Tab-separated table of N, CA, C and O and ligand atoms in Angstrom:
chain	number	residue	atom	x	y	z
A	1	MET	N	93.117	119.257	99.822
A	1	MET	CA	93.732	117.833	98.373
A	1	MET	C	92.925	117.590	97.727
A	1	MET	O	91.781	117.967	98.092
A	2	ILE	N	92.917	117.585	96.547
A	2	ILE	CA	91.726	116.939	95.843
A	2	ILE	C	91.486	116.048	95.628
A	2	ILE	O	92.153	115.101	94.810
A	3	SER	N	89.961	115.588	95.974
A	3	SER	CA	90.073	114.254	95.903
A	3	SER	C	89.524	113.306	94.306
A	3	SER	O	88.939	114.608	93.821
A	4	ASN	N	89.724	112.392	94.338
A	4	ASN	CA	89.525	112.295	93.519
A	4	ASN	C	87.977	110.913	94.256
A	4	ASN	O	88.524	110.189	94.414
A	5	ASN	N	86.947	111.360	92.417
A	5	ASN	CA	85.957	110.831	93.321
A	5	ASN	C	84.688	109.510	92.328
A	5	ASN	O	84.230	108.876	93.219
A	6	SER	N	86.483	108.927	91.706
A	6	SER	CA	86.170	107.244	91.316
A	6	SER	C	86.920	107.027	92.350
A	6	SER	O	86.275	105.304	92.157
A	7	ILE	N	87.763	106.753	93.335
A	7	ILE	CA	88.098	105.842	94.158
A	7	ILE	C	87.903	106.385	95.803
A	7	ILE	O	88.644	107.285	96.698
A	8	GLN	N	86.880	105.388	95.756
A	8	GLN	CA	86.560	105.290	97.407
A	8	GLN	C	87.685	105.160	98.187
A	8	GLN	O	87.692	104.333	98.221
A	9	CYS	N	87.526	106.059	99.243
A	9	CYS	CA	88.886	104.938	100.602
A	9	CYS	C	88.056	105.474	101.782
A	9	CYS	O	88.049	107.219	102.838
A	10	SER	N	88.346	104.603	102.848
A	10	SER	CA	87.904	104.599	104.342
A	10	SER	C	88.966	105.420	105.141
A	10	SER	O	88.994	105.199	106.478
A	11	VAL	N	90.292	104.702	104.306
A	11	VAL	CA	91.262	104.170	105.247
A	11	VAL	C	91.878	105.667	105.376
A	11	VAL	O	93.078	106.146	104.837
A	12	ASN	N	91.999	106.628	106.624
A	12	ASN	CA	91.892	108.467	106.236
A	12	ASN	C	93.668	108.150	108.104
A	12	ASN	O	94.378	108.815	107.927
A	13	ASN	N	94.348	106.183	107.562
A	13	ASN	CA	95.576	106.923	108.176
A	13	ASN	C	96.438	106.914	106.977
A	13	ASN	O	98.035	107.049	107.469
A	14	CYS	N	96.330	106.947	105.762
A	14	CYS	CA	97.006	106.499	104.454
A	14	CYS	C	97.780	108.410	104.540
A	14	CYS	O	95.769	109.598	104.451
A	15	LYS	N	98.655	108.819	103.475
A	15	LYS	CA	98.851	110.228	103.287
A	15	LYS	C	97.572	110.647	101.833
A	15	LYS	O	97.824	111.946	102.389
A	16	HIS	N	97.790	109.498	101.253
A	16	HIS	CA	96.266	109.751	100.283
A	16	HIS	C	95.209	110.116	100.368
A	16	HIS	O	95.139	109.789	99.188
A	17	HIS	N	94.613	109.838	101.583
A	17	HIS	CA	93.260	110.059	102.195
A	17	HIS	C	93.335	112.258	102.308
A	17	HIS	O	93.450	111.808	102.529
A	18	ALA	N	91.807	112.119	101.216
A	18	ALA	CA	90.772	113.304	100.646
A	18	ALA	C	91.610	113.450	103.010
A	18	ALA	O	90.921	115.513	102.475
A	19	GLN	N	90.959	112.742	103.482
A	19	GLN	CA	90.615	113.142	104.586
A	19	GLN	C	89.568	114.146	105.824
A	19	GLN	O	88.823	113.643	106.056
A	20	ASP	N	88.767	115.080	104.778
A	20	ASP	CA	87.802	115.345	104.480
A	20	ASP	C	86.189	115.052	104.696
A	20	ASP	O	85.370	115.355	104.322
A	21	VAL	N	87.101	114.001	103.282
A	21	VAL	CA	85.546	112.948	103.142
A	21	VAL	C	86.622	111.941	102.508
A	21	VAL	O	88.011	111.790	102.068
A	22	ASN	N	85.948	110.902	102.755
A	22	ASN	CA	86.742	109.205	102.658
A	22	ASN	C	86.389	109.456	100.687
A	22	ASN	O	85.485	108.424	100.377
A	23	TYR	N	86.845	109.598	100.717
A	23	TYR	CA	88.251	109.989	99.204
A	23	TYR	C	89.367	109.652	98.862
A	23	TYR	O	90.197	109.559	99.850
A	24	CYS	N	90.265	108.656	97.416
A	24	CYS	CA	91.380	109.208	97.790
A	24	CYS	C	91.677	110.671	97.030
A	24	CYS	O	91.230	111.400	95.690
A	25	THR	N	92.918	111.001	96.774
A	25	THR	CA	93.692	112.124	96.042
A	25	THR	C	94.226	112.167	95.012
A	25	THR	O	94.491	112.753	94.651
A	26	LEU	N	94.931	110.640	94.705
A	26	LEU	CA	94.928	110.320	94.343
A	26	LEU	C	94.863	109.807	92.429
A	26	LEU	O	93.596	109.174	92.459
A	27	GLU	N	95.538	109.957	91.326
A	27	GLU	CA	94.990	109.611	90.193
A	27	GLU	C	94.591	108.959	89.454
A	27	GLU	O	93.244	107.601	89.753
A	28	LYS	N	95.320	107.795	89.941
A	28	LYS	CA	95.158	106.440	90.302
A	28	LYS	C	96.074	105.450	90.866
A	28	LYS	O	96.587	106.309	91.618
A	29	ILE	N	95.418	103.825	91.342
A	29	ILE	CA	95.815	103.012	92.703
A	29	ILE	C	96.032	101.806	92.014
A	29	ILE	O	95.351	101.189	91.253
A	30	LYS	N	97.148	101.145	93.034
A	30	LYS	CA	97.488	99.647	92.649
A	30	LYS	C	96.404	98.861	93.602
A	30	LYS	O	97.267	98.980	95.170
A	31	VAL	N	95.739	98.575	93.189
A	31	VAL	CA	95.212	96.673	94.357
A	31	VAL	C	95.976	95.697	93.682
A	31	VAL	O	96.307	95.238	92.578
A	32	GLY	N	96.412	95.032	94.927
A	32	GLY	CA	97.378	94.442	94.443
A	32	GLY	C	96.769	93.180	95.911
A	32	GLY	O	95.993	93.251	96.692
A	33	THR	N	97.585	91.423	95.956
A	33	THR	CA	97.414	90.542	97.708
A	33	THR	C	99.168	89.957	97.833
A	33	THR	O	99.878	90.674	97.507
A	34	HIS	N	97.916	89.987	99.005
A	34	HIS	CA	99.284	89.268	99.691
A	34	HIS	C	99.324	87.952	99.738
A	34	HIS	O	100.358	87.325	100.136
A	35	GLU	N	97.811	87.499	98.770
A	35	GLU	CA	97.408	85.830	99.301
A	35	GLU	C	98.149	85.383	97.935
A	35	GLU	O	97.972	86.196	97.022
A	36	ASN	N	98.762	83.740	97.623
A	36	ASN	CA	98.606	82.888	96.905
A	36	ASN	C	97.738	83.174	95.963
A	36	ASN	O	97.620	82.660	94.683
A	37	ASN	N	96.544	82.042	96.707
A	37	ASN	CA	95.437	82.396	96.521
A	37	ASN	C	94.516	82.641	96.682
A	37	ASN	O	93.028	82.784	97.911
A	38	PRO	N	93.775	84.756	96.556
A	38	PRO	CA	93.173	85.313	97.304
A	38	PRO	C	91.211	85.085	96.820
A	38	PRO	O	90.870	84.679	95.594
A	39	THR	N	90.708	84.872	97.810
A	39	THR	CA	89.770	83.967	97.772
A	39	THR	C	88.351	84.908	98.805
A	39	THR	O	87.509	84.841	98.781
A	40	LYS	N	89.074	85.713	99.330
A	40	LYS	CA	87.704	87.293	100.014
A	40	LYS	C	88.469	88.341	99.244
A	40	LYS	O	89.320	89.395	99.272
A	41	MET	N	87.757	88.524	99.955
A	41	MET	CA	88.031	91.153	99.941
A	41	MET	C	88.742	91.235	100.564
A	41	MET	O	89.755	92.033	100.238
A	42	GLU	N	89.183	90.415	102.156
A	42	GLU	CA	90.329	90.908	103.217
A	42	GLU	C	91.537	90.130	102.413
A	42	GLU	O	92.917	90.654	103.077
A	43	CYS	N	91.328	90.003	101.635
A	43	CYS	CA	92.659	89.502	100.881
A	43	CYS	C	93.591	90.808	99.446
A	43	CYS	O	94.733	90.148	99.726
A	44	THR	N	92.683	90.952	99.603
A	44	THR	CA	93.571	91.863	98.102
A	44	THR	C	94.126	93.995	99.197
A	44	THR	O	93.397	93.505	100.613
A	45	ASP	N	94.723	94.497	98.661
A	45	ASP	CA	95.380	95.289	99.402
A	45	ASP	C	95.452	96.528	98.565
A	45	ASP	O	95.442	96.748	97.340
A	46	CYS	N	95.394	98.085	99.263
A	46	CYS	CA	96.399	98.723	98.760
A	46	CYS	C	97.430	99.103	98.493
A	46	CYS	O	97.603	99.338	99.102
A	47	GLU	N	97.809	98.882	97.336
A	47	GLU	CA	98.977	98.429	97.615
A	47	GLU	C	99.669	100.457	96.528
A	47	GLU	O	101.261	100.469	96.634
A	48	SER	N	99.070	101.116	97.375
A	48	SER	CA	99.445	103.111	96.736
A	48	SER	C	99.197	103.573	98.729
A	48	SER	O	99.637	104.849	98.685
A	49	PHE	N	98.457	102.225	98.916
A	49	PHE	CA	99.573	103.321	100.665
A	49	PHE	C	100.251	103.300	101.439
A	49	PHE	O	101.283	102.826	100.664
A	50	ASP	N	100.028	105.096	101.879
A	50	ASP	CA	101.420	105.226	102.295
A	50	ASP	C	101.115	105.782	103.978
A	50	ASP	O	100.329	106.363	103.708
A	51	LEU	N	101.908	105.165	104.924
A	51	LEU	CA	101.847	105.757	106.193
A	51	LEU	C	101.622	107.636	106.282
A	51	LEU	O	102.420	107.454	106.081
A	52	LYS	N	100.538	107.428	107.464
A	52	LYS	CA	100.750	109.170	107.509
A	52	LYS	C	101.772	109.945	108.695
A	52	LYS	O	101.965	108.984	109.212
A	53	SER	N	103.317	110.515	107.790
A	53	SER	CA	103.677	110.759	108.940
A	53	SER	C	103.817	110.914	110.158
A	53	SER	O	103.536	110.557	111.463
A	54	SER	N	102.227	112.063	110.374
A	54	SER	CA	101.501	111.632	112.029
A	54	SER	C	100.530	110.774	112.322
A	54	SER	O	100.177	110.929	113.328
A	55	CYS	N	100.522	110.168	111.717
A	55	CYS	CA	99.755	108.713	112.253
A	55	CYS	C	101.168	107.851	113.259
A	55	CYS	O	101.505	107.900	113.007
A	56	GLU	N	99.924	107.732	115.180
A	56	GLU	CA	100.532	107.277	115.777
A	56	GLU	C	99.584	105.668	115.931
A	56	GLU	O	99.201	104.981	116.679
A	57	CYS	N	99.049	104.973	114.614
A	57	CYS	CA	98.856	103.866	114.425
A	57	CYS	C	99.259	102.865	114.714
A	57	CYS	O	100.598	102.559	115.142
B	101	SF4	S1	96.389	105.278	97.941
B	101	SF4	FE1	95.419	103.978	99.163
B	101	SF4	S2	94.455	103.202	100.932
B	101	SF4	FE2	95.668	105.693	100.538
B	101	SF4	S3	93.741	107.379	100.608
B	101	SF4	FE3	94.749	106.245	97.913
B	101	SF4	S4	92.929	104.546	97.649
B	101	SF4	FE4	93.847	104.861	100.178
């Protein structure tokens, strides 16, 4: 898969992760939040995440 060097990512359980390098392969992603009032990095989510089918996590 061709990695997008503009989107660094270490979530290799995601089917869009390049695997051999820590980049996403999508052309663009959507970032959102699961909080009403996000105040920390942990409040943010990649909403383009899609679980790898082979993932046993
Ligand atoms: S879609 Fe999101 S979580 Fe998945 S590889 Fe791309 S940036 Fe990472």
